[in-house]
Short mmCIF file of C-alpha atoms in Angstrom, two decimals:
data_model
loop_
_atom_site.label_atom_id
_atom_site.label_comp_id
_atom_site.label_asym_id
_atom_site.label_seq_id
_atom_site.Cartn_x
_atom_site.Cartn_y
_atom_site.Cartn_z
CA UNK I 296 81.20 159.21 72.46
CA UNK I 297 83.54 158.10 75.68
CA UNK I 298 83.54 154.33 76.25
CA UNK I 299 82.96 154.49 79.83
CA UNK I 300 82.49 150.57 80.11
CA UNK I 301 86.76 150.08 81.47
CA UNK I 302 87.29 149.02 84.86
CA UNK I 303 89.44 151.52 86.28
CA UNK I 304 90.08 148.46 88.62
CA UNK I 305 92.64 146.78 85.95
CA UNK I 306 94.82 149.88 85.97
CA UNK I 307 95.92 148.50 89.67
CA UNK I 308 98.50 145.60 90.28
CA UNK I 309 97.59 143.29 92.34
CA UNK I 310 98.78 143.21 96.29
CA UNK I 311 102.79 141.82 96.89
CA UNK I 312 103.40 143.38 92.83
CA UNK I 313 104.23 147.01 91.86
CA UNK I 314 105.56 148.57 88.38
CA UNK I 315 108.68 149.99 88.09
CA UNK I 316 109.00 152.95 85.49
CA UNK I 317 110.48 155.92 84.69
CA UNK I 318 113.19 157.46 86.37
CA UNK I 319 112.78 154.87 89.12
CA UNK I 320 113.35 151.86 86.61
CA UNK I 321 115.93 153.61 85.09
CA UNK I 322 118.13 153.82 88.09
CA UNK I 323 117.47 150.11 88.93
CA UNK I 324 118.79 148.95 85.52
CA UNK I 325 122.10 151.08 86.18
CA UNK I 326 122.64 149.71 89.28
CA UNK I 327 121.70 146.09 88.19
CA UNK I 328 124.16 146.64 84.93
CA UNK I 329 126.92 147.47 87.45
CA UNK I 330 126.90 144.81 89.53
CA UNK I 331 126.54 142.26 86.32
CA UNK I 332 129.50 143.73 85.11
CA UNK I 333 131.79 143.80 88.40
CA UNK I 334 130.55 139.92 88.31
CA UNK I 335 131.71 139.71 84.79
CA UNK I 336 135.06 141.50 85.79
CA UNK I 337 135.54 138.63 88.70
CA UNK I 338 135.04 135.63 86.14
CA UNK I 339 131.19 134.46 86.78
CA UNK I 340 129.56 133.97 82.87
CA UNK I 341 125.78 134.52 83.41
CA UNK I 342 122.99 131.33 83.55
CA UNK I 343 119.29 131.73 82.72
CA UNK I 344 117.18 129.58 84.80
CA UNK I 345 112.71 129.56 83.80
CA UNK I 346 110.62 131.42 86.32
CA UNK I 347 108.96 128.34 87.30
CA UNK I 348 110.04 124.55 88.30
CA UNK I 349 108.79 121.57 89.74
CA UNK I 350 107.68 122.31 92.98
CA UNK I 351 109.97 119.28 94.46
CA UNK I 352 113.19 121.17 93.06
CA UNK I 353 112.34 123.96 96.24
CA UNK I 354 110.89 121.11 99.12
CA UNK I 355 111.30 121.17 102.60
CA UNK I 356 113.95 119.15 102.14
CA UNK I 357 116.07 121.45 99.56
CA UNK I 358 115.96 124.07 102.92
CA UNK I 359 114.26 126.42 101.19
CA UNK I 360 111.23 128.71 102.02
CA UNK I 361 107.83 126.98 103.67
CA UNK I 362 105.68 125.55 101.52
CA UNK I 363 102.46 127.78 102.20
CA UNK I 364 104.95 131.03 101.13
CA UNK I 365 105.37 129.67 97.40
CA UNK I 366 103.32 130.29 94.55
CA UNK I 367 101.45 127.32 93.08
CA UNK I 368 99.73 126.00 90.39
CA UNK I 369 99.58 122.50 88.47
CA UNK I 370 100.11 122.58 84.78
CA UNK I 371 98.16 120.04 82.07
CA UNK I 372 99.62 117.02 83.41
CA UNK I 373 98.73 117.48 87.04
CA UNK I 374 101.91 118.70 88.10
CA UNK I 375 102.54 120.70 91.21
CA UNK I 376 104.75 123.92 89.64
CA UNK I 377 105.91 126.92 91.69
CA UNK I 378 107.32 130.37 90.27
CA UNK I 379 110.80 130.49 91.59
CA UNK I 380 110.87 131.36 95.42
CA UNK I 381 114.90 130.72 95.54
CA UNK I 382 117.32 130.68 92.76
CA UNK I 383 120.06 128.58 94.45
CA UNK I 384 118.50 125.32 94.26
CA UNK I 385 117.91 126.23 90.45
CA UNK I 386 121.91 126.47 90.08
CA UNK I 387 122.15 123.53 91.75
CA UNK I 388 120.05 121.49 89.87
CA UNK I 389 121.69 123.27 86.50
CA UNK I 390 125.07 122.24 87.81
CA UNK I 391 124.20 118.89 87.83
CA UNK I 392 122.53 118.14 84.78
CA UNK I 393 124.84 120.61 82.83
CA UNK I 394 128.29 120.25 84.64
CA UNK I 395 127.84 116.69 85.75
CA UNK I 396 131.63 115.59 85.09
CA UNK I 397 133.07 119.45 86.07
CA UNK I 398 135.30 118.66 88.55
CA UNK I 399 136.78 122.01 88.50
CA UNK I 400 135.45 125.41 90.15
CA UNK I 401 132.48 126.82 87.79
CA UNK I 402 131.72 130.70 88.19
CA UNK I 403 127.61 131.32 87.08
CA UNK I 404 125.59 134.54 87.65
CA UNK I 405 121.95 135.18 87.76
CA UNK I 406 119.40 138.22 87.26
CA UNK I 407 116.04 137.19 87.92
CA UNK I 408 113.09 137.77 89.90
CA UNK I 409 111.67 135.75 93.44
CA UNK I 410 108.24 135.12 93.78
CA UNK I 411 107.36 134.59 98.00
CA UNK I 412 103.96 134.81 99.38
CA UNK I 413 103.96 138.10 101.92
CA UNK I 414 100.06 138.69 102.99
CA UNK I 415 99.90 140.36 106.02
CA UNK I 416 103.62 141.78 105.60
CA UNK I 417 102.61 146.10 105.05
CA UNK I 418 104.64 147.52 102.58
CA UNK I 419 106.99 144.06 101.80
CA UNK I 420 107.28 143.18 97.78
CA UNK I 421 106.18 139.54 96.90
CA UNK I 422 108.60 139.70 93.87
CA UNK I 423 111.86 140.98 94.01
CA UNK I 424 114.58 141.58 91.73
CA UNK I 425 117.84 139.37 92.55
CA UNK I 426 121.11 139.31 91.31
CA UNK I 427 123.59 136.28 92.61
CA UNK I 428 126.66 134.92 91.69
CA UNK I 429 127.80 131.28 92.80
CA UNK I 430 131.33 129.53 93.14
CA UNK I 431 131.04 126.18 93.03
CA UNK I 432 133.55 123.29 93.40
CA UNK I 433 135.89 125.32 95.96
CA UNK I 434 135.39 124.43 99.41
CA UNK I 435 138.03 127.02 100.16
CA UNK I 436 138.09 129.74 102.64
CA UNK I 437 139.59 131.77 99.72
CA UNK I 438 136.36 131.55 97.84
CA UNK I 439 134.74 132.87 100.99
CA UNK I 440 136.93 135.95 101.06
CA UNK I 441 136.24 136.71 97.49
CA UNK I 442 132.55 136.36 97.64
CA UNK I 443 132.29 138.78 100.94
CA UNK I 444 135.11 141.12 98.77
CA UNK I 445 132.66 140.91 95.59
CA UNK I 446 129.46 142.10 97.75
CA UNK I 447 132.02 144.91 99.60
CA UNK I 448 133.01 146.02 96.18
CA UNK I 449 129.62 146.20 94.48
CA UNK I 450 128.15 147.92 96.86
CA UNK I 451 130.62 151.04 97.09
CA UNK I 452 130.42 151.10 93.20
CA UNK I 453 126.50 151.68 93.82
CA UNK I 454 127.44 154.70 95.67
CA UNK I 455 126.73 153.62 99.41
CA UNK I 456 129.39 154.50 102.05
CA UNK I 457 127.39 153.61 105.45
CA UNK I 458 127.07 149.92 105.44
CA UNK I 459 128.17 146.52 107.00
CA UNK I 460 128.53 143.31 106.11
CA UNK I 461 127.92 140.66 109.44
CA UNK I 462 129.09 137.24 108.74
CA UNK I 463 128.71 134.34 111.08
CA UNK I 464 128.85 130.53 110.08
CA UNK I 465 126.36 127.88 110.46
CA UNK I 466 128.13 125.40 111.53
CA UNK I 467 128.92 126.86 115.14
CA UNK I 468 124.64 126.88 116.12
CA UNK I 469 124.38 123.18 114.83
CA UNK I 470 127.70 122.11 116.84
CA UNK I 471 126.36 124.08 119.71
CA UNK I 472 122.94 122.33 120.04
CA UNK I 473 124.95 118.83 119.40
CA UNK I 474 126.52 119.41 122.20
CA UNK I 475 123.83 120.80 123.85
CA UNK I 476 121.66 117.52 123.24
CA UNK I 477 118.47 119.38 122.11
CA UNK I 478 116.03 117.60 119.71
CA UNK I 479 114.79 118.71 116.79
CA UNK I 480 111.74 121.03 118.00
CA UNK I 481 114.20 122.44 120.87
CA UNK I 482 116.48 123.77 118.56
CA UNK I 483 113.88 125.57 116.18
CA UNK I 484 112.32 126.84 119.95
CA UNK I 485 116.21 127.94 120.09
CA UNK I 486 116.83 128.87 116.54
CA UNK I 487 113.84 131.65 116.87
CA UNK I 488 114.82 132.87 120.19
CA UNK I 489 118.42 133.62 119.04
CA UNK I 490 116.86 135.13 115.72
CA UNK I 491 115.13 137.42 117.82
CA UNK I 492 118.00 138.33 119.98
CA UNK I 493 116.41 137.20 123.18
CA UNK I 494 118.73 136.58 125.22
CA UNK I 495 116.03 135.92 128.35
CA UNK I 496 114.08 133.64 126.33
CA UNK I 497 117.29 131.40 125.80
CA UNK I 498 117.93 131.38 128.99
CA UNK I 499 114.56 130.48 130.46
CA UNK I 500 114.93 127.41 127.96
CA UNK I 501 117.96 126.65 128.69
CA UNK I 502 118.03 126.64 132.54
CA UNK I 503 116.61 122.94 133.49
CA UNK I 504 118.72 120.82 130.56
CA UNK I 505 121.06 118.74 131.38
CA UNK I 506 124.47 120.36 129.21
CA UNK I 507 128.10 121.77 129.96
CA UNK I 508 127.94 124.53 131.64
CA UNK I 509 130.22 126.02 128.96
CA UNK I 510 128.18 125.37 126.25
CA UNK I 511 124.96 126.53 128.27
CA UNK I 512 126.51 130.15 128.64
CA UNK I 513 127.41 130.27 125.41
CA UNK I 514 123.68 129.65 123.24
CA UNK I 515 122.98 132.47 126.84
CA UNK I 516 125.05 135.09 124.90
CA UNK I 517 125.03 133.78 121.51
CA UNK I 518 122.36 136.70 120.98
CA UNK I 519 125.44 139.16 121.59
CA UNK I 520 128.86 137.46 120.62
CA UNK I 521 130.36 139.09 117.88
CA UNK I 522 133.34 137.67 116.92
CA UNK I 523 136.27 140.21 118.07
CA UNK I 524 139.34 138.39 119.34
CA UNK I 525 138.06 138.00 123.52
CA UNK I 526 135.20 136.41 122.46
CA UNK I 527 136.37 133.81 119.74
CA UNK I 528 139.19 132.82 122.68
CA UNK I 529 136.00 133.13 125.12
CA UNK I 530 133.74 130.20 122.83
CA UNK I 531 136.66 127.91 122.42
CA UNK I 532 137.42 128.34 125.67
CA UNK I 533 133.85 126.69 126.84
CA UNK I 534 132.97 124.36 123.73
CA UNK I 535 134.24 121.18 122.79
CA UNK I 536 131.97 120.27 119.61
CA UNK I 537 134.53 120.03 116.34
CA UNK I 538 132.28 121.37 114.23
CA UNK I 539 131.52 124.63 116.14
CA UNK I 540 135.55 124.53 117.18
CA UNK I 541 136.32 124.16 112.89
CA UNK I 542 133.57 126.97 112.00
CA UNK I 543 135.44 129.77 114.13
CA UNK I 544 138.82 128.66 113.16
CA UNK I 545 136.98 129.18 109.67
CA UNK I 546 135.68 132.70 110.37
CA UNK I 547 139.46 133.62 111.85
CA UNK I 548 141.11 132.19 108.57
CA UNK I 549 138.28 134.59 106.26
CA UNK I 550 138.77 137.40 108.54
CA UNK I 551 142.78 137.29 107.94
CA UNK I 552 141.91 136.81 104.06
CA UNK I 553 139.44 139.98 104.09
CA UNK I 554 142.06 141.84 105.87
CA UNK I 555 144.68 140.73 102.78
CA UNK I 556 141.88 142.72 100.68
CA UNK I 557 141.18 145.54 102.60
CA UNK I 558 137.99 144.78 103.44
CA UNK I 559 137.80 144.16 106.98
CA UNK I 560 136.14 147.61 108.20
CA UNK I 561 133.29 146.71 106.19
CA UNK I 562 132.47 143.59 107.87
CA UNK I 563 131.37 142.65 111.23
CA UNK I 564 131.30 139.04 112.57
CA UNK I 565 128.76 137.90 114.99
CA UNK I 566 128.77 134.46 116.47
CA UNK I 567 124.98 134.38 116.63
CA UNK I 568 124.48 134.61 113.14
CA UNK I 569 121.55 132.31 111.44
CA UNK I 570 119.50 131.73 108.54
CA UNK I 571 116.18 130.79 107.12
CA UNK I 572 118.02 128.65 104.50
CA UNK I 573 118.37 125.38 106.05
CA UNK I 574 121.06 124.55 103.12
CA UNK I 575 123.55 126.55 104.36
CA UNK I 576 126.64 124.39 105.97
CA UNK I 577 129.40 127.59 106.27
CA UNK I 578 129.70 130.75 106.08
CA UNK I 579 126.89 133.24 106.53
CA UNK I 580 126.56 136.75 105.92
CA UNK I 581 124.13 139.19 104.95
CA UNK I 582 124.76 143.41 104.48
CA UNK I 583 122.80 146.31 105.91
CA UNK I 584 122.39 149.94 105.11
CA UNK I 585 120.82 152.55 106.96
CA UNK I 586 117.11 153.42 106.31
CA UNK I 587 115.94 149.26 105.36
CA UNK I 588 115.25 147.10 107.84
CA UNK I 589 115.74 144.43 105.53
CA UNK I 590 119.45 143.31 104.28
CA UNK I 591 120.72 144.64 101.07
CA UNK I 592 122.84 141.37 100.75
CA UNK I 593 122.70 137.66 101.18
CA UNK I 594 125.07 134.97 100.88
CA UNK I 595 126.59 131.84 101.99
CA UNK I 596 127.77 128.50 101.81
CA UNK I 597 125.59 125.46 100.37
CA UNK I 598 128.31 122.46 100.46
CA UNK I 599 125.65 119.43 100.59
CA UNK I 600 123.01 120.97 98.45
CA UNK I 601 124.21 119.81 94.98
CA UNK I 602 124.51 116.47 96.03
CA UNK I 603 120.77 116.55 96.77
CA UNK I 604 120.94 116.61 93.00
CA UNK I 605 123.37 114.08 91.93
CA UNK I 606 126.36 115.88 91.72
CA UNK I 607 128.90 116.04 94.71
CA UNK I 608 130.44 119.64 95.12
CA UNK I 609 131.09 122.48 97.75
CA UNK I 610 129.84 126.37 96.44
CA UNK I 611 129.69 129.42 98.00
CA UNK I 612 127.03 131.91 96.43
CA UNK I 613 125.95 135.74 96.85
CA UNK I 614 123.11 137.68 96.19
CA UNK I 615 122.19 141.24 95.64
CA UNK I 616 118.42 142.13 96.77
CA UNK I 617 117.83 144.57 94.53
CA UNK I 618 114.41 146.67 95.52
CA UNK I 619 116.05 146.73 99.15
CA UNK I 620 119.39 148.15 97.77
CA UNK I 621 116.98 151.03 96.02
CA UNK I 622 115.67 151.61 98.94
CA UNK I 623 118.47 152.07 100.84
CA UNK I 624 120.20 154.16 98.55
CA UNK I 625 117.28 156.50 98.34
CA UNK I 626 117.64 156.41 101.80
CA UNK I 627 120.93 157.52 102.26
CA UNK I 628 120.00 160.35 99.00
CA UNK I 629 122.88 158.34 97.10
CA UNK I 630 122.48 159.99 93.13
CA UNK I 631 122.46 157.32 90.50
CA UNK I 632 124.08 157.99 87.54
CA UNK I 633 121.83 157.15 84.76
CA UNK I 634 122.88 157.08 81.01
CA UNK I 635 121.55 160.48 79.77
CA UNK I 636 122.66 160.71 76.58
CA UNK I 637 119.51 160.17 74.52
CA UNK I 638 119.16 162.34 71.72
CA UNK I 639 116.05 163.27 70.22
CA UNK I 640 115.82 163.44 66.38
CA UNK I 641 112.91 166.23 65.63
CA UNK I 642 112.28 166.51 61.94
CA UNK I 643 109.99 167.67 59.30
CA UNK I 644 108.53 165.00 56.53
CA UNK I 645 110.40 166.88 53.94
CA UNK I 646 113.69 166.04 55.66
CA UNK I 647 112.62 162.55 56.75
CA UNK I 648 115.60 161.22 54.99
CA UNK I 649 118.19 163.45 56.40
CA UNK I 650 116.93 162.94 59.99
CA UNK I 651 117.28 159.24 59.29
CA UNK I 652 121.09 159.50 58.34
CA UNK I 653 121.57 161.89 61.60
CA UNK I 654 119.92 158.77 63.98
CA UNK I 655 121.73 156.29 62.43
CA UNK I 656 125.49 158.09 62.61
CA UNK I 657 124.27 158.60 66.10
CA UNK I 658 123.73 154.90 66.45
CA UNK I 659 126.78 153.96 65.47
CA UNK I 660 128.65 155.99 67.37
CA UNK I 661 127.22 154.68 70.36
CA UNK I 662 124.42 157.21 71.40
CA UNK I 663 120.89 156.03 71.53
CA UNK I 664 118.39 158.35 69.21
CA UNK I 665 115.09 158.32 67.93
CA UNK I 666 113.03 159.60 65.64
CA UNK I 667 109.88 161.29 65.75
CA UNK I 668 107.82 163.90 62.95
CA UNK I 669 107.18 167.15 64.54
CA UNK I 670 103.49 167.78 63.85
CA UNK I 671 102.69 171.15 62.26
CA UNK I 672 100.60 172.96 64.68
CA UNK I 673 102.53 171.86 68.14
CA UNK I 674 104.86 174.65 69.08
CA UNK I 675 108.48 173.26 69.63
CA UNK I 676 108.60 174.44 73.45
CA UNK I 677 106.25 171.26 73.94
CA UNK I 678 108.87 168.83 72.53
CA UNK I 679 111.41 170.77 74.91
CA UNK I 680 109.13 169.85 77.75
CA UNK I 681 108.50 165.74 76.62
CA UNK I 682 112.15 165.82 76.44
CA UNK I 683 112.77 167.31 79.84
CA UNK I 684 110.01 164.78 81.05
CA UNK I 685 111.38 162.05 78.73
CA UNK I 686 115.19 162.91 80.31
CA UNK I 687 116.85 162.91 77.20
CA UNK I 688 119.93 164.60 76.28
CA UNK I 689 119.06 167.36 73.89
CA UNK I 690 116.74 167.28 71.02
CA UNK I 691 118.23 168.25 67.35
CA UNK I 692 115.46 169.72 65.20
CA UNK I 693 115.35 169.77 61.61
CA UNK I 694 113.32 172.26 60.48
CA UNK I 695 111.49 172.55 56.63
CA UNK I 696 114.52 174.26 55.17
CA UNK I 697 116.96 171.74 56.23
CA UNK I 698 118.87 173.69 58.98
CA UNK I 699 119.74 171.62 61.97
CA UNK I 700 119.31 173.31 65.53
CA UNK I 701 120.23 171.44 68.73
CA UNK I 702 118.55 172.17 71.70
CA UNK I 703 120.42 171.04 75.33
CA UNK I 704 117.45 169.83 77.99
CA UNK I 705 118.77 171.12 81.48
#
């Protein structure tokens, strides 16, 4: 008799969570193999970091996500824990215990999943996939220019061909509202507006402080500056701050190394670039594809965050978002090239020992195969369909008699 006693209930993940299978999963692994091996091919060795931490390693203070969008429990000792939100402030506090008397550049990659509260948010993933690579210990503009050539170059190996890469810096909003004078809730008031792309809002702020009238025009259009050549000479033409001055002489010195690559039609730089990540002191940038609303690509640079760990030293890190990349290539009807060279090894128990040396040879050679009896009374079309369902290869039957015949799925 049935044991109708389950809850059908359990079969369901819970809300922010999904599974990933079949040809779906398949297609994510190829695309997350490829961009660990492009990494691998630019010098980063891979790191491992837990899925959980101390929830003071991702604070307010680290400039990480708020505190009520983290996971959190307390473990036996009364300790506040959170599954990973961010991975950068895991590499940084790696980097310090691990590399504490590096004083050279250190190349580290990461695959791992992010864990951010998203009630409310329809259709938006509470864990993600990531991928990220970090250079740390080069405060150079070069290092720049090969991160933003390293996200270019993964992402046309992934197939896409419609996408753009806008880069800004963070150091030209915080010289800005220095110069400005605005206090710490006026320039999160700010921050959002610009975020938003209201231009109207910014100027309603804006209109009774007491600032330059250059600099007042400028947070006006910051919304809309992207950084062709009229409006970098129109910014430095109307601010005086050093640091805003030194972030677009940084942008024009990446832009000239991206064009040394043969890059620059990828990327787009916009002056009113910001970020949720309060840690980043540089360069910006994030890449979008048609069909996601949300960026395939994140990235930038973190030059005082290590020290918040001990360890004083620049880095400049990238990651790849991986369900939004899937999305967008499915989006764009971009074909993944999965590994379809499974073979299925189809055999009769008298010839269980022959099949065994046909896997095997198959093994070493480099093909995956397995093995599986073919039961008496089950026709062979219905392996021919599990394999076509299965997307293997071909299957190669042995039948009672010995004789080998290999059947090609289509």
């Amino acid at each position: 008799m049935k044991d109708t006693s389950f809850n059908t209930s359990l079969l369901f993940t819970p809300e922010g969570v999904r599974d990933v299978y079949g040809r779906e999963c398949l297609e994510q692994d190829t695309i997350r193999e490829m961009i660990e091996q492009e990494m691998r091919l630019y010098g980063f060795r891979s790191i491992h970091t837990p899925s959980y931490e101390f929830f003071d390693i991702f604070n307010k203070e680290r400039g990480t996500v708020p505190s009520n969008q983290m996971f959190k429990f307390f473990d036996q000792h009364n300790n506040t824990l959170v599954l990973r939100p961010d991975h950068t402030p895991q590499i940084a506090r790696c980097v310090a215990r691990y590399y504490a008397d590096e004083d050279q550049q250190l190349r580290l990659c990461y695959t791992g999943n992010t864990f951010v509260h998203r009630s409310g948010y329809q259709g938006k993933l509470s864990e993600t996939t990531q991928i990220g690579a970090e250079i740390i210990g080069d405060a150079s503009s070069d290092a720049d220019g090969e991160m933003l050539t390293l996200a270019i170059e993964c992402l046309k190996k992934s197939g896409l061909e419609e996408f753009k890469i806008d880069v800004g810096h963070a150091g030209i909003f915080r010289g800005l509202v220095r110069e400005a004078g605005l206090d710490e809730s006026e320039t999160e008031k700010l921050r959002n507006y610009i975020q938003n792309k209201n231009s109207h809002a910014v100027k309603d702020m804006l209109q009774d402080k007491e600032m330059g009238e250059g600099v007042r025009e400028v947070l006006i259009r910051m919304p809309e500056i992207f950084a062709d050549t009229d409006s970098l000479a129109y910014v430095k033409e109307r601010v005086t701050d050093e640091g805003a001055l030194a972030a677009i002489e940084r942008l024009e010195t990446i832009r000239d190394i991206l064009d040394g690559f043969h890059m620059l039609s990828y990327v787009t730089f916009d002056l009113g670039m910001l970020s949720k990540m309060d840690y980043y002191t540089g360069v910006i940038f994030k890449a979008y594809t048609y069909g996601t609303g949300e960026a395939i690509v994140s990235g930038g640079r973190y030059d005082d965050l290590m020290a918040q760990f001990g360890k004083e030293a620049p880095a400049v890190g990238v990651v790849f978002l991986l369900d939004q990349l899937m999305e967008g290539l499915y989006s764009e009807k971009v074909s993944v090239n999965v590994p379809g060279d499974d073979v299925l090894v189809l055999y009769r128990s008298a010839n269980r020992s022959l099949a065994i040396e046909m896997a095997q040879k198959l093994r070493d050679e480099g093909t995956p195969a397995f093995l599986m009896r073919k039961n008496a009374d089950t026709p062979l079309d219905e392996y021919k369909d599990y394999g076509k369902r299965r997307g293997i290869a071909e299957i190669r039957y042995i039948d009672d008699t010995g004789e080998v015949t290999t059947l090609v799925m289509e």
